[in-house]
Coordinates of C-alpha atoms and ligand atoms in Angstrom, one line a residue:
M1 CA 19.4 -14.6 5.7
V2 CA 19.2 -13.5 2.0
Q3 CA 15.9 -14.8 0.6
K4 CA 15.2 -15.2 -3.1
I5 CA 12.2 -16.4 -4.9
R6 CA 12.5 -18.8 -8.0
I7 CA 9.9 -18.8 -10.6
I8 CA 9.6 -21.4 -13.6
G9 CA 7.2 -19.4 -15.5
G10 CA 4.6 -20.7 -18.2
K11 CA 2.2 -22.3 -15.8
Q12 CA -1.5 -21.4 -16.2
L13 CA -2.9 -20.2 -12.8
K14 CA -6.1 -21.8 -12.0
G15 CA -8.4 -21.7 -8.8
E16 CA -9.3 -19.6 -6.1
V17 CA -7.3 -16.8 -3.8
S18 CA -8.3 -15.2 -1.2
I19 CA -7.2 -11.3 -0.6
S20 CA -5.9 -10.1 2.5
G21 CA -6.6 -7.1 4.7
A22 CA -5.1 -3.7 3.0
K23 CA -1.8 -2.7 4.0
N24 CA -2.3 1.3 3.2
A25 CA -5.3 1.1 5.4
V26 CA -4.4 -1.0 8.4
L27 CA -1.3 1.1 9.0
K28 CA -3.3 4.2 9.3
L29 CA -5.9 2.7 11.4
M30 CA -3.2 1.7 13.9
A31 CA -1.9 5.0 14.2
A32 CA -5.7 6.2 14.7
A33 CA -6.0 3.9 17.7
L34 CA -3.3 6.2 19.3
L35 CA -6.2 8.7 19.4
V36 CA -8.2 7.3 21.9
K37 CA -7.7 5.9 25.6
G38 CA -8.5 2.3 26.0
E39 CA -8.2 -1.0 23.9
S40 CA -8.9 -1.1 20.0
K41 CA -8.9 -4.3 18.3
I42 CA -8.4 -4.5 14.4
Y43 CA -9.3 -7.5 12.6
N44 CA -7.8 -8.4 8.7
V45 CA -4.5 -7.5 9.7
P46 CA -2.1 -8.7 7.1
E47 CA 1.0 -10.7 8.3
L48 CA 3.9 -8.2 6.8
T49 CA 7.0 -6.4 7.8
D50 CA 5.4 -2.7 7.0
V51 CA 2.8 -3.9 10.0
I52 CA 5.5 -5.1 12.5
I53 CA 7.6 -1.7 12.0
M54 CA 4.2 0.1 12.7
L55 CA 3.7 -1.8 15.9
N56 CA 7.3 -1.2 17.0
V57 CA 6.7 2.8 16.2
I58 CA 3.4 3.1 18.4
E59 CA 5.0 0.6 21.2
Q60 CA 7.9 3.3 21.1
L61 CA 5.0 5.9 22.3
G62 CA 3.9 3.9 24.9
A63 CA 1.1 1.9 23.7
K64 CA 0.7 -1.7 24.3
T65 CA -0.1 -4.0 21.6
Y66 CA -1.0 -7.8 21.1
Y67 CA -0.7 -9.3 17.8
D68 CA -2.7 -12.5 17.1
K69 CA -1.2 -14.1 14.2
K70 CA -3.9 -17.0 14.0
E71 CA -7.0 -14.6 14.4
K72 CA -5.3 -11.7 12.1
S73 CA -5.8 -9.1 14.5
I74 CA -4.0 -6.4 16.6
T75 CA -5.1 -5.0 19.7
I76 CA -3.8 -1.8 20.7
D77 CA -4.0 0.1 24.4
A78 CA -3.3 3.5 24.0
T79 CA -4.3 4.7 27.7
N80 CA -1.2 5.9 28.6
L81 CA 1.1 7.3 26.1
T82 CA 4.6 7.8 27.3
S83 CA 6.7 9.5 24.5
V84 CA 5.7 11.8 21.4
T85 CA 8.7 10.8 19.6
A86 CA 9.0 8.6 16.3
S87 CA 12.5 8.1 16.0
Y88 CA 14.4 8.2 12.4
E89 CA 15.6 4.5 12.8
L90 CA 12.1 3.1 12.5
V91 CA 10.3 6.2 10.3
S92 CA 13.1 5.7 8.0
R93 CA 12.1 2.0 7.6
M94 CA 8.7 2.8 6.8
R95 CA 7.0 6.2 5.1
A96 CA 3.9 5.4 6.3
S97 CA 4.7 5.8 10.1
F98 CA 4.9 9.6 9.4
V99 CA 1.4 9.4 10.1
V100 CA 1.7 9.0 13.6
L101 CA 2.3 12.9 13.5
G102 CA -1.2 13.8 12.9
A103 CA -2.2 11.4 15.7
L104 CA 0.1 12.8 18.1
V105 CA -0.7 16.3 17.4
G106 CA -4.2 15.4 17.8
R107 CA -3.9 13.6 21.0
C108 CA -1.0 15.0 22.9
R109 CA -0.5 18.4 21.4
E110 CA 3.0 17.3 20.5
A111 CA 5.2 15.5 18.4
V112 CA 8.7 14.8 17.5
V113 CA 8.6 12.8 14.0
A114 CA 11.5 11.8 12.0
L115 CA 11.4 13.0 8.5
P116 CA 11.1 10.1 6.4
G117 CA 13.2 11.5 3.4
G118 CA 12.7 10.2 -0.5
C119 CA 12.7 6.7 -1.5
A120 CA 13.6 4.7 -4.6
I121 CA 10.1 5.8 -6.3
G122 CA 10.6 9.6 -5.9
E123 CA 11.4 12.4 -3.7
R124 CA 8.0 11.8 -1.5
K125 CA 8.0 15.4 0.3
V126 CA 5.8 15.9 3.2
D127 CA 5.3 19.7 2.8
F128 CA 1.5 19.5 2.3
H129 CA 1.1 17.6 6.1
I130 CA 3.2 20.3 7.4
R131 CA 1.0 23.0 6.0
G132 CA -1.7 21.4 7.0
L133 CA -0.9 20.9 10.7
E134 CA 0.0 24.8 10.6
A135 CA -2.9 25.8 9.3
L136 CA -4.7 24.1 12.5
G137 CA -2.4 25.8 14.8
T138 CA 0.3 23.8 15.1
N139 CA 3.8 25.6 15.3
I140 CA 6.2 23.0 13.5
K141 CA 10.0 23.4 13.4
I142 CA 12.4 21.3 11.4
E143 CA 15.6 20.3 13.1
N144 CA 18.2 17.4 12.7
G145 CA 15.6 15.8 10.9
Y146 CA 12.9 15.5 12.8
V147 CA 9.5 17.6 12.8
H148 CA 8.9 19.2 16.1
A149 CA 5.2 20.1 16.5
K150 CA 3.6 21.8 19.2
A151 CA 0.0 23.0 19.4
K152 CA -1.6 25.2 22.4
K153 CA -4.8 24.6 20.8
L154 CA -6.2 23.2 17.3
I155 CA -8.7 25.1 15.6
G156 CA -10.4 23.8 12.6
T157 CA -9.7 25.6 9.5
D158 CA -10.3 25.3 5.8
I159 CA -7.1 23.4 4.3
Y160 CA -6.6 23.1 0.3
L161 CA -4.7 20.4 -0.9
D162 CA -2.4 21.2 -4.3
I163 CA -2.2 17.6 -5.0
P164 CA -5.0 15.2 -3.4
S165 CA -2.0 13.6 -1.1
V166 CA -3.3 10.5 0.8
G167 CA -0.8 10.9 3.5
A168 CA -1.6 14.5 3.9
T169 CA -5.3 13.9 4.0
E170 CA -4.7 11.4 6.4
N171 CA -2.5 13.4 9.0
I172 CA -4.9 16.2 8.9
M173 CA -7.6 14.3 9.4
L174 CA -6.1 12.7 12.6
A175 CA -5.0 15.9 13.9
S176 CA -8.2 17.5 13.4
V177 CA -10.6 14.9 15.0
L178 CA -10.0 16.6 18.5
A179 CA -9.6 20.1 17.0
E180 CA -12.0 22.8 18.0
G181 CA -14.6 23.5 15.4
A182 CA -14.7 22.2 11.6
T183 CA -12.0 21.4 9.5
R184 CA -12.4 21.5 5.7
I185 CA -9.5 19.8 3.6
Q186 CA -10.5 20.6 0.1
N187 CA -8.9 18.7 -2.9
A188 CA -8.8 15.6 -0.4
A189 CA -7.6 12.6 -1.7
Q190 CA -10.5 9.9 -2.3
E191 CA -8.8 6.6 -1.9
P192 CA -10.9 3.7 -0.4
E193 CA -8.1 3.7 2.5
I194 CA -9.1 7.3 3.4
I195 CA -12.9 6.0 3.5
D196 CA -11.8 3.3 6.0
L197 CA -9.6 5.6 8.2
A198 CA -13.0 8.0 8.1
N199 CA -15.4 5.0 9.2
F200 CA -12.9 3.8 11.8
L201 CA -12.7 7.2 13.7
N202 CA -16.4 7.9 13.0
A203 CA -17.1 4.6 14.8
M204 CA -14.5 5.8 17.5
G205 CA -17.0 8.6 18.1
A206 CA -15.3 11.4 15.6
D207 CA -17.6 13.3 13.2
I208 CA -16.3 13.2 9.8
I209 CA -18.1 13.6 6.6
G210 CA -17.3 13.4 3.0
A211 CA -14.6 10.9 3.2
G212 CA -14.3 9.4 -0.6
T213 CA -14.9 12.7 -2.0
S214 CA -12.8 15.8 -2.7
E215 CA -14.2 17.8 0.2
I216 CA -14.0 16.1 3.7
V217 CA -15.3 18.0 6.7
I218 CA -14.0 16.9 10.3
N219 CA -16.1 18.5 13.1
G220 CA -13.9 18.4 16.4
V221 CA -15.0 16.6 19.2
K222 CA -13.7 16.2 22.7
Q223 CA -11.4 13.5 23.9
E224 CA -14.2 12.0 26.3
N225 CA -16.3 11.4 23.2
L226 CA -13.8 8.9 21.8
R227 CA -14.3 5.3 22.5
P228 CA -11.9 2.1 21.7
I229 CA -13.7 0.1 19.2
E230 CA -13.4 -3.4 17.3
Y231 CA -12.9 -2.8 13.4
T232 CA -12.2 -4.9 10.3
T233 CA -9.9 -3.5 7.7
I234 CA -10.9 -3.3 3.9
P235 CA -9.3 -5.8 1.4
D236 CA -6.2 -4.7 -0.3
R237 CA -7.3 -3.6 -3.6
I238 CA -3.7 -3.6 -5.0
E239 CA -3.0 -7.2 -3.8
A240 CA -6.3 -8.3 -5.6
G241 CA -5.0 -6.1 -8.9
T242 CA -2.0 -8.2 -8.8
Y243 CA -3.6 -11.4 -8.5
M244 CA -6.0 -10.3 -11.7
A245 CA -2.8 -9.5 -13.6
A246 CA -1.2 -12.9 -12.8
F247 CA -4.4 -14.7 -14.0
I248 CA -4.3 -12.9 -17.2
A249 CA -0.4 -12.9 -18.0
T250 CA -0.7 -16.9 -17.7
K251 CA -3.9 -17.1 -19.8
G252 CA -5.1 -18.9 -16.6
K253 CA -8.6 -18.7 -15.0
G254 CA -9.4 -18.2 -11.5
I255 CA -11.6 -16.6 -8.7
I256 CA -10.7 -13.6 -6.7
K257 CA -12.4 -13.6 -3.1
N258 CA -12.5 -11.1 -0.4
I259 CA -12.4 -8.1 -2.9
F260 CA -14.3 -4.9 -3.0
P261 CA -14.5 -4.9 -6.8
N262 CA -15.8 -1.1 -7.0
H263 CA -12.4 -0.2 -5.7
L264 CA -10.9 -1.6 -9.0
T265 CA -13.2 0.0 -11.2
F266 CA -10.8 1.9 -13.5
Y267 CA -8.1 -0.8 -13.4
T268 CA -10.8 -3.5 -14.6
S269 CA -11.8 -1.5 -17.5
K270 CA -8.6 -1.4 -18.5
L271 CA -7.7 -5.0 -18.6
T272 CA -11.1 -5.7 -20.1
K273 CA -10.1 -3.2 -22.9
M274 CA -6.8 -5.2 -23.1
G275 CA -9.0 -8.2 -23.6
A276 CA -9.3 -9.9 -20.0
D277 CA -12.5 -11.7 -18.9
I278 CA -13.8 -10.2 -15.7
K279 CA -16.9 -11.3 -14.2
L280 CA -18.6 -10.2 -10.9
I281 CA -19.2 -13.6 -9.0
D282 CA -21.2 -12.0 -5.8
P283 CA -20.6 -8.8 -4.4
T284 CA -17.1 -9.8 -2.7
S285 CA -15.6 -12.1 -5.4
I286 CA -14.9 -11.8 -9.1
E287 CA -13.8 -14.4 -12.0
V288 CA -10.7 -13.5 -14.0
S289 CA -9.5 -15.4 -17.2
C290 CA -8.1 -14.3 -20.4
K291 CA -7.7 -16.6 -23.4
K292 CA -6.7 -14.7 -26.4
R293 CA -3.3 -12.2 -26.8
L294 CA -3.6 -9.0 -25.1
E295 CA -4.0 -5.8 -26.9
A296 CA -2.0 -2.9 -26.2
I297 CA -3.4 0.1 -24.1
N298 CA -2.6 3.6 -23.0
I299 CA -2.6 4.4 -19.5
I300 CA -2.0 7.5 -17.2
T301 CA -1.9 7.0 -13.4
Q302 CA -3.9 9.3 -11.4
P303 CA -5.3 9.7 -7.7
Y304 CA -8.1 7.5 -7.1
P305 CA -10.8 7.2 -8.6
G306 CA -8.1 7.2 -11.8
F307 CA -5.7 4.4 -12.8
P308 CA -3.8 3.5 -9.6
T309 CA 0.1 4.1 -9.5
D310 CA 0.6 1.2 -7.7
L311 CA -0.8 -1.2 -10.3
Q312 CA 1.2 0.8 -13.3
S313 CA 3.8 -1.7 -13.0
M314 CA 1.3 -5.0 -13.3
A315 CA -0.2 -3.4 -16.2
M316 CA 3.4 -2.7 -17.9
S317 CA 4.4 -6.3 -17.3
L318 CA 1.0 -7.5 -19.2
A319 CA 1.8 -4.5 -21.9
T320 CA 5.1 -6.3 -22.6
V321 CA 3.4 -9.0 -24.3
A322 CA 0.1 -7.2 -25.9
D323 CA -0.2 -7.0 -29.6
G324 CA 0.9 -3.3 -30.3
V325 CA 2.4 -0.6 -28.6
S326 CA 1.2 0.3 -25.2
I327 CA 1.8 4.0 -24.0
I328 CA 2.0 4.2 -20.0
T329 CA 2.7 7.6 -18.2
E330 CA 3.2 7.7 -14.5
S331 CA 1.9 11.0 -13.3
L332 CA 2.2 10.9 -9.5
Y333 CA 5.9 9.7 -9.0
E334 CA 9.4 10.9 -10.7
N335 CA 10.7 7.6 -10.7
R336 CA 8.4 4.6 -10.7
F337 CA 9.6 2.9 -13.7
M338 CA 12.2 0.9 -11.8
Q339 CA 10.8 -2.5 -13.3
V340 CA 11.7 -1.5 -16.7
P341 CA 15.4 -2.5 -17.0
E342 CA 14.5 -5.8 -15.4
L343 CA 11.6 -6.5 -17.7
R344 CA 14.4 -5.7 -20.7
K345 CA 16.2 -8.3 -19.2
M346 CA 13.4 -10.7 -19.9
G347 CA 13.0 -9.6 -23.4
A348 CA 10.6 -6.7 -23.3
D349 CA 10.8 -4.0 -25.8
I350 CA 10.6 -0.8 -23.7
H351 CA 11.4 2.7 -24.6
Q352 CA 11.1 5.1 -21.6
E353 CA 11.5 8.9 -21.7
R354 CA 11.0 10.8 -18.5
N355 CA 7.6 9.6 -17.0
H356 CA 6.3 7.9 -20.3
A357 CA 7.2 4.5 -21.3
L358 CA 6.5 3.1 -25.0
V359 CA 5.7 -0.8 -24.6
K360 CA 6.1 -2.3 -27.9
G361 CA 4.6 -6.1 -27.2
V362 CA 6.8 -9.2 -28.1
K363 CA 5.5 -12.7 -28.4
N364 CA 6.7 -13.8 -25.0
L365 CA 9.0 -13.0 -22.3
T366 CA 12.0 -15.2 -21.2
G367 CA 13.2 -16.1 -17.5
A368 CA 16.0 -13.9 -16.1
N369 CA 18.0 -13.1 -12.9
L370 CA 15.8 -9.9 -11.6
R371 CA 16.2 -7.4 -8.6
A372 CA 13.3 -6.1 -6.8
S373 CA 13.9 -2.2 -6.6
D374 CA 10.8 -1.3 -4.6
L375 CA 7.3 -3.1 -3.5
R376 CA 5.2 -2.8 -6.7
A377 CA 8.1 -3.1 -9.0
G378 CA 8.9 -6.1 -7.4
A379 CA 5.3 -7.5 -7.5
S380 CA 5.1 -6.7 -11.3
L381 CA 8.6 -8.9 -11.7
V382 CA 6.6 -11.7 -10.2
V383 CA 3.6 -11.4 -12.7
A384 CA 6.3 -11.1 -15.6
A385 CA 8.2 -14.3 -14.4
L386 CA 5.1 -16.2 -13.9
M387 CA 4.2 -16.0 -17.7
A388 CA 8.1 -15.8 -19.0
E389 CA 9.5 -19.1 -20.4
G390 CA 11.9 -20.6 -18.2
E391 CA 13.4 -19.9 -14.9
S392 CA 13.6 -16.5 -13.1
I393 CA 15.3 -15.5 -9.9
I394 CA 14.2 -12.4 -7.9
D395 CA 16.7 -10.8 -5.5
N396 CA 16.0 -8.0 -3.0
I397 CA 12.5 -9.7 -2.0
F398 CA 12.3 -8.2 1.1
H399 CA 10.6 -5.2 -0.6
I400 CA 7.8 -7.5 -2.0
D401 CA 7.2 -8.8 1.6
R402 CA 6.6 -5.6 2.6
G403 CA 3.1 -5.8 0.9
Y404 CA 2.3 -9.2 -0.3
E405 CA 1.1 -11.8 2.4
L406 CA 2.1 -15.7 2.0
L407 CA 2.8 -14.4 -2.0
E408 CA 4.8 -17.8 -2.9
N409 CA 1.9 -19.7 -1.0
K410 CA -0.8 -18.0 -2.6
F411 CA 0.6 -18.5 -5.9
K412 CA 1.6 -22.4 -5.4
M413 CA -2.0 -23.0 -4.3
L414 CA -3.0 -21.4 -8.1
G415 CA -0.5 -24.0 -9.6
A416 CA 2.7 -21.6 -10.0
D417 CA 6.0 -23.3 -9.8
I418 CA 7.5 -20.9 -7.3
I419 CA 9.9 -21.4 -4.4
R420 CA 11.5 -19.1 -1.8
Y421 CA 14.8 -19.8 -0.9
S422 CA 17.8 -19.1 1.1
E423 CA 21.0 -17.8 -0.6
D424 CA 23.2 -18.9 2.2
D425 CA 22.6 -22.6 1.9
N426 CA 19.9 -22.9 -1.1
S427 CA 17.6 -24.5 1.5
I428 CA 13.9 -24.0 0.7
I429 CA 12.2 -21.4 3.2
S430 CA 9.1 -23.5 4.7
Q431 CA 5.9 -22.6 3.2
G432 CA 2.7 -21.7 4.8
K433 CA 4.1 -19.6 7.8
G434 CA 3.4 -16.1 6.4
N435 CA 6.1 -13.8 6.1
L436 CA 7.6 -13.1 9.2
S437 CA 10.1 -15.4 11.1
E438 CA 9.2 -15.8 14.7
S439 CA 11.9 -13.3 15.5
Q440 CA 10.2 -10.4 14.3
L441 CA 7.0 -11.2 15.9
Ligands
LIG1 N1 3.6 14.9 -2.4 C1 4.0 16.3 -2.3 N2 4.0 16.9 -1.2 C2 3.3 16.1 0.2 C3 2.6 15.2 0.2 C4 2.9 14.2 -1.3 O1 4.6 16.6 -3.1 O2 3.2 16.7 1.3 C5 3.3 14.2 -3.6 C6 4.2 12.9 -3.6 O3 5.5 13.3 -3.6 C7 3.9 12.0 -4.4 C8 2.1 12.7 -4.6 O4 2.1 13.6 -4.0 O5 4.4 12.5 -6.2 C9 1.3 11.6 -4.2 O6 1.8 11.3 -2.9 P1 0.8 10.7 -1.6 O7 0.9 11.4 -0.6 O8 -0.6 10.5 -2.1 O9 1.3 9.3 -1.4 P2 1.5 8.6 0.0 O10 0.4 9.1 0.8 O11 2.8 8.7 0.4 C10 0.1 6.4 -0.5 C11 0.5 5.2 -0.8 C12 0.9 4.8 -1.9 C13 0.6 5.1 -3.1 C14 0.2 6.5 -3.0 C15 -0.8 7.2 -4.0 C16 0.4 4.6 1.8 C17 1.3 4.1 2.9 N3 1.1 4.6 0.6 O12 1.2 7.1 -0.4 O13 1.4 3.2 -1.9 O14 1.3 4.9 -4.2 O15 -0.3 6.8 -1.7 O16 -1.9 6.2 -4.1 O17 -0.7 4.7 2.1 C18 2.9 1.3 -2.1 O18 1.8 0.8 -1.4 O19 3.9 1.0 -2.5 C19 2.8 2.9 -2.2 C20 3.7 3.3 -2.4

């Protein structure tokens, strides 16, 4: 059933929205649960298609899982793993599942994991993941599109990453928890999701220090030192950043609850510079509003704590109506301006040259038929459509469903005129059921 979102823009958003658990954290915690024998439980799990794919991946490996939608928890019993193969069919549907490679090498000393390949936003190589595991003593062969990894022993060592890759840092951390001696990752990724993974692993009995800095040391422990745990995932900073942009875009005013504001410091400072008013209400809530026309801004995406690439497209949507010319530079991915042609359909004035975009603010955008090319580009079109004059129809919304729990329900609660409908018979899809149909669960 092909679903689309229809938005009639121009409504000021008002009210409170609560942020879900972080997709990019929970997927890695699920892989980490494979390291331990016994039943681990993860709370604050968002209801997303990516979570279901990850459940399928770890079930394929023999883990038993139970997803309690009401409680928003997942239970994973990895006592008996019966396979070390993650199939192309699943890994190609979601790149993040490649992180089971490190967990399998750590736990089983063997893994056969499909290479994820590139995707809409860029080539997305995995060479640092592979070099990191090789440095630990893993023998790796690439055959028929699969990484075949085998290790007699894993011995801790110093690993330097050319780029602070999130996925490579995670795969190396997961593999080295059960290695002999100390592994030191230099130029490690510092994202909050890395800290969450380290906290999860340490609660399980691992010995990891320095997560959140550029040097992480993992002191290997023995399998019998690990125990299953219960753990609550951090809030999704990118979802929060999307709602911040939406309040600002519609000149609305609202409270965003269940967030860690210090995960969004750089983004918040840029939005404030543009003219938004962002106030801390309490340690996990902020109030966002905007009364005046935004001002143009210059942005360069960087690894954390720099400006997040995942929020670049939201900032671009805001820049399309700001006063003056904004320069936006995407420095992480080769192809992360997929929203540009869609925003142009809405009247945006954007000139793109390689990884730079010159955005000349116009007075307002107008609704159009739009296509979500990937998750974050898709979300930025929702933000643009919410502030545009008239009706927008967004197609290919399965991309958006990968990362935003109950998107149209949350926006509806804030006063947006938004519906999800089936293209086949134009029927409105029932609200309040989450992103997943019963057959997917
Ligand atoms: N890179 C390499 N070789 C490697 C690994 C990475 O060249 O071995 C390059 C990539 O091609 C990319 C850059 O390094 O140009 C950064 O990639 P990184 O490995 O840091 O990203 P990732 O782990 O694949 C995660 C998030 C992304 C987010 C990036 C950057 C998950 C599941 N995904 O990807 O999130 O954009 O970090 O912060 O955690 C999203 O949620 O929509 C999303 C794409």
